[in-house]
């Protein structure tokens, strides 16, 4: 009787666009319990476990406190040599159930409430003939219920996990796992909170994940059929999104083109190959999350395929991923032929687990900028006047000025008074390496450009007092952002250094500092202008900063 009741519950465990709000309710702001959430993503290529702390004020960052991956491929388990197709063996079922029991015990050690342990499965579990046997074994061994994500919800959570690291997004979102590839569109810039539901409703799931397509490419007959079907479905998916969202058509016709956000191990593998062959070498920021590539490089799939054929270690590429790389390239080729005018692609480290957590947040927290709550810097609130003063020092007409957001300047202001007891060379090196070892390093979503901009501004704030070994990284970060932004970072960092010299503490009343005597030896005002006749020969662009000192 118990077994029949449990299986009936399992049959109702499919998460759809219509029931996910009830099955995965948002965080209760009135709860006094610590908001620890444990998630298990039973994907086709591997099973991923994580525990996240959503306590304020860092709720928006989806702070992960534990992370692990079990290298078991559920897709391979369904197609094991000698086994019955689309059926898990008893050994696989037992191993997976033991993994879930182990993770439940880890969750108990962290103090995660049982109702906050969420387990969900995707394409491999959806297609397994004996999935009920697997779900029953997991329940019996660990007491954990597994939810099956519908294709639309898999698309939604993948897209929202990728979206979670950014203040705003506008572009295609694609997820390439082991069993399927998803495509949808998100535009959060219009202020519509329902864009998540629109994205799920418009999503397309294609049964050509990296593992599944790798099998299809083994024979000529199955390979040709898979490629033909994939190209057709990719084209139809994009055409469907164009019909649904007129903004995509506008982007196709404009000179700017379309931005694509990628998540999932398959696309991240392609991103690792692009980074391995990047013109900037050694590439200064090794994490794939936030890596941005212009469209004209992304489409060079032939070069990426050739690079994969070379012997030697490639960072971010496991042996299994390299074996699947021809299938990954097949997906990329179909995408390139279906989507014209790709402006840039951004690889995201967030995925289904981050998407589930992100959808639990209230709308106001979801739509806030993650930079506002990134740790680091001084503990006190930063006066608005500091940020405004820095902004006034950057004149209008400065090239690429719009690339440095107010939130980024606020984070610079928050850090410009930190570590005042350390020497210039220590602080210069510390902030230079912040993209790889600082608070921004482990956070999903922040683009490499954003991390580099912060590093360059803060390095300049401390005089760029660097050793010869660090000069190479400085130069590569400058190449990454380009000469115009590199110059602007140097100017802003030097201006911050000047301000910190004039006002050595952030705790003074900045509303009076620049206009009243007493807090400074003399009142000071700034004027700046961008011009074209600087340098010894008067042929260089630059910024003239005038410091007005009253007698």
Coordinates of C-alpha atoms in Angstrom, one line a residue:
X1 CA 0.0 0.0 0.0
X2 CA 2.9 2.4 0.9
X3 CA 4.6 1.6 -2.3
X4 CA 1.5 2.3 -4.4
X5 CA 0.9 5.6 -2.6
X6 CA 4.5 6.6 -3.0
X7 CA 4.5 5.9 -6.8
X8 CA 1.2 7.9 -7.1
X9 CA 3.0 10.8 -5.6
X10 CA 6.0 10.3 -8.0
X11 CA 3.6 10.5 -10.9
X12 CA 2.5 13.9 -9.8
X13 CA 6.1 15.2 -9.5
X14 CA 6.4 16.8 -12.9
X15 CA 7.3 20.5 -12.6
X16 CA 5.5 22.5 -15.3
X17 CA 5.0 26.2 -16.0
X18 CA 1.6 25.9 -14.4
X19 CA 2.5 24.4 -11.0
X20 CA 6.1 25.4 -10.3
X21 CA 5.1 28.3 -8.1
X22 CA 3.2 25.9 -5.8
X23 CA 5.8 23.1 -5.9
X24 CA 8.8 25.4 -5.4
X25 CA 7.3 28.3 -3.4
X26 CA 9.3 31.5 -2.8
X27 CA 11.3 32.3 0.3
X28 CA 9.1 33.2 3.3
X29 CA 10.5 36.6 4.4
X30 CA 8.8 36.1 7.8
X31 CA 10.6 32.8 8.6
X32 CA 13.1 32.9 11.4
X33 CA 15.0 29.8 10.1
X34 CA 18.3 30.3 8.3
X35 CA 17.4 30.1 4.5
X36 CA 19.7 27.2 3.5
X37 CA 18.7 25.4 0.4
X38 CA 20.2 22.2 -1.0
X39 CA 19.7 21.3 -4.6
X40 CA 20.5 18.2 -6.7
X41 CA 20.5 18.5 -10.5
X42 CA 20.3 15.0 -12.0
X43 CA 21.4 15.9 -15.4
X44 CA 22.2 13.6 -18.3
X45 CA 26.0 14.1 -18.2
X46 CA 26.4 14.2 -14.4
X47 CA 24.7 14.8 -11.0
X48 CA 25.5 18.1 -9.3
X49 CA 24.9 18.8 -5.6
X50 CA 25.0 22.2 -3.9
X51 CA 24.0 24.0 -0.7
X52 CA 23.3 27.8 -0.8
X53 CA 22.8 30.4 1.9
X54 CA 20.1 32.9 0.9
X55 CA 20.5 35.0 4.0
X56 CA 20.3 38.8 3.7
X57 CA 22.0 41.0 2.7
X58 CA 23.7 38.6 0.1
X59 CA 20.4 36.9 -0.9
X60 CA 20.7 38.2 -4.5
X61 CA 24.1 36.5 -4.9
X62 CA 22.7 33.0 -4.3
X63 CA 25.8 32.3 -2.1
X64 CA 27.0 28.7 -2.5
X65 CA 28.6 27.2 0.6
X66 CA 29.0 23.6 -0.7
X67 CA 29.4 22.2 -4.2
X68 CA 30.1 18.7 -5.6
X69 CA 29.7 16.8 -8.8
X70 CA 29.3 13.1 -9.2
X71 CA 30.7 11.9 -12.5
X72 CA 27.9 9.5 -13.4
X73 CA 26.2 9.9 -16.7
X74 CA 22.6 8.9 -16.6
X75 CA 22.5 9.1 -20.3
X76 CA 25.3 6.6 -20.6
X77 CA 23.6 4.4 -18.0
X78 CA 20.5 4.2 -20.2
X79 CA 22.6 3.0 -23.2
X80 CA 25.2 0.8 -21.5
X81 CA 26.6 -2.0 -23.7
X82 CA 24.8 -5.2 -23.0
X83 CA 22.0 -3.5 -21.1
X84 CA 18.4 -3.0 -22.1
X85 CA 18.0 0.4 -23.9
X86 CA 16.4 3.2 -21.9
X87 CA 16.5 1.2 -18.7
X88 CA 18.7 1.8 -15.6
X89 CA 20.5 -1.2 -14.3
X90 CA 20.1 -2.3 -10.7
X91 CA 23.7 -1.3 -10.0
X92 CA 23.1 2.2 -11.4
X93 CA 19.9 2.6 -9.3
X94 CA 21.8 1.5 -6.2
X95 CA 24.7 3.8 -6.8
X96 CA 22.5 6.9 -7.4
X97 CA 20.4 6.1 -4.3
X98 CA 23.5 5.9 -2.2
X99 CA 24.7 9.2 -3.6
X100 CA 21.4 10.9 -2.6
X101 CA 21.6 9.3 0.9
X102 CA 25.2 10.7 1.3
X103 CA 24.1 14.1 0.2
X104 CA 21.1 14.1 2.6
X105 CA 23.5 13.3 5.5
X106 CA 25.7 16.2 4.3
X107 CA 22.7 18.5 4.4
X108 CA 21.9 17.4 7.9
X109 CA 25.4 18.3 8.9
X110 CA 24.9 21.8 7.4
X111 CA 21.6 22.2 9.1
X112 CA 19.5 22.2 5.9
X113 CA 15.8 21.6 6.7
X114 CA 14.4 18.6 4.9
X115 CA 11.8 20.6 3.1
X116 CA 14.6 22.8 1.7
X117 CA 16.3 19.9 -0.1
X118 CA 15.2 20.0 -3.7
X119 CA 16.0 17.2 -6.2
X120 CA 15.1 17.5 -9.9
X121 CA 15.9 15.5 -13.0
X122 CA 15.9 16.3 -16.7
X123 CA 16.0 14.6 -20.1
X124 CA 17.6 11.2 -19.1
X125 CA 15.1 10.6 -16.3
X126 CA 12.2 11.8 -18.5
X127 CA 13.0 9.1 -21.1
X128 CA 13.9 6.2 -18.8
X129 CA 11.5 3.3 -19.0
X130 CA 12.1 2.3 -15.4
X131 CA 12.4 5.8 -13.9
X132 CA 9.8 4.8 -11.3
X133 CA 12.2 2.1 -10.0
X134 CA 14.9 4.8 -9.7
X135 CA 12.7 7.3 -8.0
X136 CA 11.4 4.6 -5.6
X137 CA 14.9 3.5 -4.7
X138 CA 16.0 7.1 -4.0
X139 CA 12.9 7.6 -1.8
X140 CA 13.4 4.4 0.1
X141 CA 17.1 5.0 0.7
X142 CA 17.2 8.7 1.4
X143 CA 13.6 9.9 2.0
X144 CA 14.0 12.4 -0.9
X145 CA 11.5 12.9 -3.6
X146 CA 12.7 13.7 -7.2
X147 CA 10.9 16.2 -9.3
X148 CA 11.0 15.8 -13.1
X149 CA 11.4 19.1 -15.0
X150 CA 9.3 19.5 -18.1
X151 CA 11.3 20.6 -21.1
X152 CA 9.8 24.2 -20.7
X153 CA 10.9 24.3 -17.0
X154 CA 14.3 23.0 -17.8
X155 CA 14.7 25.8 -20.3
X156 CA 13.4 28.3 -17.8
X157 CA 15.6 27.3 -14.9
X158 CA 18.7 27.1 -17.1
X159 CA 17.9 30.6 -18.6
X160 CA 17.2 32.1 -15.2
X161 CA 20.3 30.6 -13.7
X162 CA 22.4 32.2 -16.4
X163 CA 20.4 35.4 -16.1
X164 CA 20.8 35.5 -12.3
X165 CA 24.3 37.0 -12.3
X166 CA 23.5 40.1 -14.4
X167 CA 21.6 43.3 -13.5
X168 CA 19.8 43.2 -16.9
X169 CA 19.9 40.9 -19.9
X170 CA 18.5 41.0 -23.5
X171 CA 19.2 38.1 -25.8
X172 CA 18.8 34.4 -26.6
X173 CA 19.4 31.9 -23.8
X174 CA 20.6 28.5 -24.6
X175 CA 21.5 25.4 -22.6
X176 CA 23.4 22.4 -23.9
X177 CA 23.3 19.4 -21.6
X178 CA 23.9 15.8 -22.3
X179 CA 20.5 14.9 -23.5
X180 CA 19.0 18.0 -25.0
X181 CA 19.6 21.6 -26.1
X182 CA 17.2 24.5 -25.2
X183 CA 16.6 27.9 -26.7
X184 CA 14.5 30.8 -25.4
X185 CA 14.6 34.6 -25.3
X186 CA 14.7 36.9 -22.3
X187 CA 14.5 40.7 -22.2
X188 CA 14.6 42.1 -18.6
X189 CA 15.3 45.6 -19.7
X190 CA 11.7 46.5 -20.2
X191 CA 10.8 46.1 -16.5
X192 CA 8.3 43.3 -17.1
X193 CA 8.5 40.9 -14.2
X194 CA 6.5 38.3 -16.2
X195 CA 9.4 37.8 -18.7
X196 CA 10.3 34.6 -16.9
X197 CA 6.9 33.1 -17.7
X198 CA 7.2 34.3 -21.3
X199 CA 10.6 32.7 -21.6
X200 CA 9.3 29.3 -20.4
X201 CA 6.2 29.5 -22.6
X202 CA 8.3 30.3 -25.7
X203 CA 11.1 27.8 -25.0
X204 CA 12.0 25.0 -27.4
X205 CA 13.8 21.8 -26.2
X206 CA 15.6 19.8 -28.9
X207 CA 16.7 16.2 -28.2
X208 CA 20.2 16.7 -29.3
X209 CA 22.4 17.0 -26.2
X210 CA 26.1 16.5 -26.3
X211 CA 26.0 12.8 -25.2
X212 CA 23.0 11.9 -27.3
X213 CA 24.4 13.5 -30.4
X214 CA 27.8 11.9 -29.9
X215 CA 26.1 8.5 -30.2
X216 CA 24.2 9.6 -33.3
X217 CA 27.5 10.7 -35.0
X218 CA 29.0 7.2 -34.7
X219 CA 27.5 6.0 -38.0
X220 CA 27.0 7.8 -41.3
X221 CA 23.3 7.0 -41.5
X222 CA 22.4 8.2 -38.0
X223 CA 24.8 11.2 -38.3
X224 CA 23.2 12.6 -41.4
X225 CA 19.7 12.2 -40.1
X226 CA 20.6 13.8 -36.7
X227 CA 22.3 16.8 -38.4
X228 CA 19.4 17.3 -40.8
X229 CA 16.8 17.2 -38.0
X230 CA 18.9 19.4 -35.7
X231 CA 19.4 22.1 -38.3
X232 CA 15.7 22.0 -39.1
X233 CA 14.6 22.2 -35.4
X234 CA 17.2 24.9 -34.6
X235 CA 15.9 27.1 -37.5
X236 CA 12.3 26.5 -36.6
X237 CA 13.0 27.4 -32.9
X238 CA 14.6 30.7 -33.8
X239 CA 11.9 31.6 -36.3
X240 CA 9.3 30.8 -33.6
X241 CA 11.0 33.2 -31.2
X242 CA 11.2 35.9 -33.9
X243 CA 7.5 35.6 -34.5
X244 CA 6.9 35.8 -30.7
X245 CA 9.3 38.6 -29.9
X246 CA 9.5 41.5 -32.5
X247 CA 12.6 42.8 -30.8
X248 CA 14.6 39.9 -32.1
X249 CA 13.7 40.8 -35.6
X250 CA 14.8 44.4 -34.9
X251 CA 18.2 43.1 -33.7
X252 CA 18.6 40.9 -36.7
X253 CA 18.2 43.9 -39.0
X254 CA 20.3 46.3 -37.0
X255 CA 24.1 46.6 -37.1
X256 CA 24.3 45.5 -33.4
X257 CA 23.1 42.0 -33.8
X258 CA 22.0 39.5 -31.2
X259 CA 23.6 38.6 -27.9
X260 CA 23.5 34.9 -26.9
X261 CA 23.9 33.7 -23.3
X262 CA 25.1 30.1 -22.9
X263 CA 24.9 27.7 -20.0
X264 CA 25.3 24.0 -19.7
X265 CA 28.4 21.9 -19.9
X266 CA 28.4 21.5 -23.6
X267 CA 28.5 25.2 -24.4
X268 CA 30.9 25.8 -21.6
X269 CA 33.2 23.3 -23.3
X270 CA 33.0 25.3 -26.5
X271 CA 33.8 28.4 -24.5
X272 CA 36.8 26.7 -22.9
X273 CA 38.1 26.0 -26.4
X274 CA 37.6 29.6 -27.5
X275 CA 39.5 30.8 -24.4
X276 CA 42.3 28.3 -25.2
X277 CA 42.7 29.9 -28.6
X278 CA 42.0 33.5 -27.5
X279 CA 44.2 36.1 -29.0
X280 CA 45.1 37.3 -25.5
X281 CA 47.6 34.7 -24.1
X282 CA 47.9 33.8 -21.4
X283 CA 44.2 34.7 -21.0
X284 CA 44.1 36.5 -17.6
X285 CA 40.7 35.3 -16.2
X286 CA 40.5 31.5 -16.4
X287 CA 36.9 31.0 -15.1
X288 CA 34.4 30.4 -18.0
X289 CA 31.6 32.3 -16.3
X290 CA 31.4 35.8 -17.8
X291 CA 33.7 35.0 -20.7
X292 CA 32.5 37.1 -23.7
X293 CA 33.4 36.5 -27.3
X294 CA 32.5 38.6 -30.3
X295 CA 30.3 36.9 -32.9
X296 CA 33.0 36.8 -35.6
X297 CA 35.2 34.6 -33.4
X298 CA 32.3 32.4 -32.1
X299 CA 31.4 31.3 -35.6
X300 CA 34.9 29.9 -36.3
X301 CA 33.8 26.3 -35.4
X302 CA 36.3 24.7 -37.9
X303 CA 39.2 26.2 -36.0
X304 CA 37.8 25.0 -32.7
X305 CA 37.4 21.5 -34.0
X306 CA 41.0 21.5 -35.3
X307 CA 42.2 22.8 -31.9
X308 CA 40.4 19.9 -30.2
X309 CA 42.4 17.4 -32.3
X310 CA 45.7 18.6 -30.9
X311 CA 47.3 16.6 -28.0
X312 CA 47.8 18.2 -24.6
X313 CA 45.8 19.5 -21.8
X314 CA 43.2 22.1 -22.4
X315 CA 42.0 24.0 -19.3
X316 CA 38.3 23.4 -18.6
X317 CA 38.0 20.4 -20.9
X318 CA 37.7 16.9 -19.4
X319 CA 38.5 13.8 -21.5
X320 CA 34.8 13.1 -21.8
X321 CA 34.1 16.7 -22.9
X322 CA 36.8 16.5 -25.6
X323 CA 35.3 13.2 -26.9
X324 CA 31.9 15.0 -27.1
X325 CA 33.4 18.1 -28.8
X326 CA 32.5 17.1 -32.4
X327 CA 28.9 16.9 -31.3
X328 CA 29.1 20.2 -29.5
X329 CA 30.5 21.8 -32.7
X330 CA 27.6 20.2 -34.6
X331 CA 25.2 22.1 -32.4
X332 CA 27.2 25.3 -32.8
X333 CA 27.2 25.0 -36.5
X334 CA 23.4 24.5 -36.6
X335 CA 23.0 27.6 -34.4
X336 CA 25.3 29.7 -36.6
X337 CA 23.3 28.8 -39.7
X338 CA 20.0 29.5 -38.0
X339 CA 20.8 32.8 -36.2
X340 CA 22.2 35.6 -38.4
X341 CA 24.1 38.6 -37.0
X342 CA 25.5 37.3 -33.7
X343 CA 26.9 40.3 -32.0
X344 CA 28.5 38.5 -29.0
X345 CA 28.1 35.4 -26.9
X346 CA 28.5 35.3 -23.1
X347 CA 29.2 32.0 -21.3
X348 CA 27.5 31.7 -17.9
X349 CA 28.4 29.5 -14.9
X350 CA 24.9 29.6 -13.6
X351 CA 22.5 26.8 -14.6
X352 CA 19.4 24.9 -13.4
X353 CA 20.3 25.1 -9.7
X354 CA 20.9 28.8 -9.7
X355 CA 17.7 29.2 -11.7
X356 CA 15.6 27.4 -9.1
X357 CA 17.0 29.6 -6.4
X358 CA 16.6 32.8 -8.4
X359 CA 13.0 32.1 -9.0
X360 CA 12.5 31.8 -5.2
X361 CA 13.5 35.4 -4.7
X362 CA 11.0 38.2 -4.5
X363 CA 10.7 40.3 -7.7
X364 CA 12.4 43.3 -6.2
X365 CA 15.4 41.3 -5.1
X366 CA 15.6 39.4 -8.4
X367 CA 15.7 42.7 -10.4
X368 CA 18.3 44.4 -8.3
X369 CA 22.0 44.5 -9.3
X370 CA 24.2 41.9 -7.7
X371 CA 27.0 44.4 -7.6
X372 CA 25.1 46.2 -4.8
X373 CA 25.7 43.4 -2.4
X374 CA 29.0 41.9 -3.4
X375 CA 31.2 41.6 -0.3
X376 CA 34.5 43.4 0.1
X377 CA 35.5 47.0 0.9
X378 CA 34.7 48.9 4.0
X379 CA 31.8 47.8 6.2
X380 CA 30.1 51.2 6.5
X381 CA 27.6 52.5 3.9
X382 CA 29.3 54.6 1.2
X383 CA 28.1 58.2 1.0
X384 CA 26.5 59.0 -2.4
X385 CA 28.7 62.0 -2.7
X386 CA 31.8 59.9 -3.2
X387 CA 30.3 58.3 -6.2
X388 CA 28.9 61.5 -7.5
X389 CA 32.2 63.3 -7.1
X390 CA 34.0 60.5 -9.1
X391 CA 31.3 60.8 -11.8
X392 CA 31.8 64.6 -12.1
X393 CA 35.5 64.1 -12.6
X394 CA 34.9 62.0 -15.7
X395 CA 33.9 64.5 -18.4
X396 CA 31.1 64.0 -21.0
X397 CA 32.4 62.9 -24.3
X398 CA 34.9 60.4 -22.8
X399 CA 34.9 57.3 -25.1
X400 CA 33.2 54.2 -23.6
X401 CA 32.1 56.1 -20.5
X402 CA 28.8 54.3 -20.6
X403 CA 30.6 50.9 -20.1
X404 CA 31.3 51.8 -16.4
X405 CA 28.0 51.6 -14.6
X406 CA 27.0 53.5 -11.4
X407 CA 26.9 50.2 -9.6
X408 CA 30.5 49.5 -10.6
X409 CA 31.6 53.0 -9.5
X410 CA 29.8 52.4 -6.2
X411 CA 31.8 49.2 -5.7
X412 CA 35.0 51.1 -6.5
X413 CA 34.1 53.8 -3.9
X414 CA 33.4 51.0 -1.4
X415 CA 36.8 49.6 -1.9
X416 CA 38.9 52.8 -2.3
X417 CA 39.2 53.2 1.5
X418 CA 39.8 49.5 2.3
X419 CA 43.2 48.2 3.4
X420 CA 44.5 51.7 4.1
X421 CA 47.1 50.2 6.4
X422 CA 48.7 48.1 3.6
X423 CA 51.4 49.4 1.3
X424 CA 50.7 50.5 -2.3
X425 CA 52.4 47.5 -3.8
X426 CA 50.4 45.0 -1.7
X427 CA 47.1 46.6 -2.6
X428 CA 48.0 47.0 -6.3
X429 CA 48.8 43.3 -6.6
X430 CA 45.7 42.3 -4.5
X431 CA 43.3 44.2 -6.6
X432 CA 45.0 43.3 -9.9
X433 CA 44.3 39.6 -9.1
X434 CA 40.7 40.3 -7.8
X435 CA 39.2 38.8 -11.0
X436 CA 40.7 35.4 -10.2
X437 CA 40.9 35.4 -6.4
X438 CA 38.8 38.3 -5.0
X439 CA 35.1 38.5 -4.1
X440 CA 34.1 38.8 -7.8
X441 CA 36.0 35.7 -8.8
X442 CA 33.6 33.0 -7.6
X443 CA 30.4 34.8 -8.5
X444 CA 28.4 33.7 -11.6
X445 CA 27.5 36.2 -14.2
X446 CA 29.9 39.1 -13.9
X447 CA 31.5 39.5 -17.3
X448 CA 35.2 39.3 -17.6
X449 CA 35.1 42.9 -18.8
X450 CA 33.4 44.0 -15.6
X451 CA 36.0 42.1 -13.4
X452 CA 38.8 43.6 -15.5
X453 CA 37.5 47.1 -15.2
X454 CA 37.3 46.9 -11.4
X455 CA 40.8 45.4 -11.2
X456 CA 42.3 48.1 -13.4
X457 CA 40.6 51.0 -11.6
X458 CA 41.6 49.7 -8.2
X459 CA 45.1 48.9 -9.3
X460 CA 45.4 52.5 -10.5
X461 CA 43.9 53.8 -7.2
X462 CA 47.0 52.3 -5.5
X463 CA 49.4 53.7 -8.1
X464 CA 49.8 50.5 -10.1
X465 CA 52.9 49.7 -8.1
X466 CA 53.5 46.2 -9.6
X467 CA 56.3 43.8 -9.9
X468 CA 57.6 42.6 -13.2
X469 CA 55.7 39.3 -12.9
X470 CA 52.4 41.1 -12.4
X471 CA 53.0 43.5 -15.3
X472 CA 52.0 40.8 -17.8
X473 CA 48.6 40.3 -16.2
X474 CA 48.1 44.1 -16.1
X475 CA 48.9 44.3 -19.8
X476 CA 46.5 41.4 -20.7
X477 CA 43.7 42.9 -18.7
X478 CA 44.2 46.2 -20.6
X479 CA 44.1 44.3 -23.9
X480 CA 40.9 42.6 -22.7
X481 CA 39.0 45.9 -22.1
X482 CA 40.7 47.8 -25.0
X483 CA 42.7 51.0 -25.0
X484 CA 39.9 53.5 -24.5
X485 CA 38.5 51.7 -21.4
X486 CA 42.0 51.0 -20.1
X487 CA 42.8 54.7 -20.2
X488 CA 39.5 55.6 -18.5
X489 CA 40.2 53.0 -15.8
X490 CA 43.6 54.6 -15.2
X491 CA 42.0 58.0 -14.9
X492 CA 39.2 57.0 -12.6
X493 CA 41.6 55.0 -10.4
X494 CA 44.0 58.0 -10.2
X495 CA 41.1 60.3 -9.4
X496 CA 40.1 57.9 -6.6
X497 CA 43.6 58.1 -5.3
X498 CA 43.5 61.9 -5.3
X499 CA 40.2 61.9 -3.4
X500 CA 41.5 59.4 -0.8
X501 CA 44.5 61.7 -0.3
X502 CA 42.4 64.8 0.1
X503 CA 39.8 63.0 2.4
X504 CA 41.6 60.1 4.0
X505 CA 38.4 58.6 5.6
X506 CA 35.0 57.7 4.2
X507 CA 33.5 58.4 7.6
X508 CA 33.6 62.2 7.3
X509 CA 30.6 64.1 6.2
X510 CA 31.1 64.2 2.4
X511 CA 28.1 66.5 1.9
X512 CA 30.3 69.2 3.5
X513 CA 33.8 68.1 2.6
X514 CA 34.1 69.8 -0.8
X515 CA 32.4 73.1 0.2
X516 CA 33.1 73.9 3.8
X517 CA 36.5 74.6 5.5
X518 CA 37.6 72.5 8.5
X519 CA 37.4 69.0 7.0
X520 CA 40.1 69.8 4.4
X521 CA 43.0 72.2 4.7
X522 CA 41.4 74.2 1.9
X523 CA 38.1 73.9 0.0
X524 CA 38.5 72.1 -3.4
X525 CA 36.4 71.8 -6.6
X526 CA 37.0 69.8 -9.7
X527 CA 36.4 70.6 -13.4
X528 CA 37.3 68.2 -16.3
X529 CA 37.0 68.1 -20.0
X530 CA 37.8 65.6 -22.8
X531 CA 40.0 67.0 -25.5
X532 CA 42.1 66.0 -28.6
X533 CA 45.2 68.2 -28.4
X534 CA 47.2 66.7 -25.5
X535 CA 50.7 65.4 -25.3
X536 CA 54.1 66.9 -26.3
X537 CA 53.1 67.2 -29.9
X538 CA 49.4 68.1 -29.2
X539 CA 48.1 65.0 -31.1
X540 CA 46.8 62.8 -28.3
X541 CA 43.3 62.5 -26.9
X542 CA 43.0 62.9 -23.1
X543 CA 41.3 64.4 -20.1
X544 CA 42.2 67.7 -18.6
X545 CA 41.3 67.7 -14.8
X546 CA 41.4 71.1 -13.1
X547 CA 41.6 71.2 -9.3
X548 CA 40.3 74.6 -8.0
X549 CA 41.8 75.5 -4.7
X550 CA 40.4 78.5 -2.8
X551 CA 42.9 80.6 -0.9

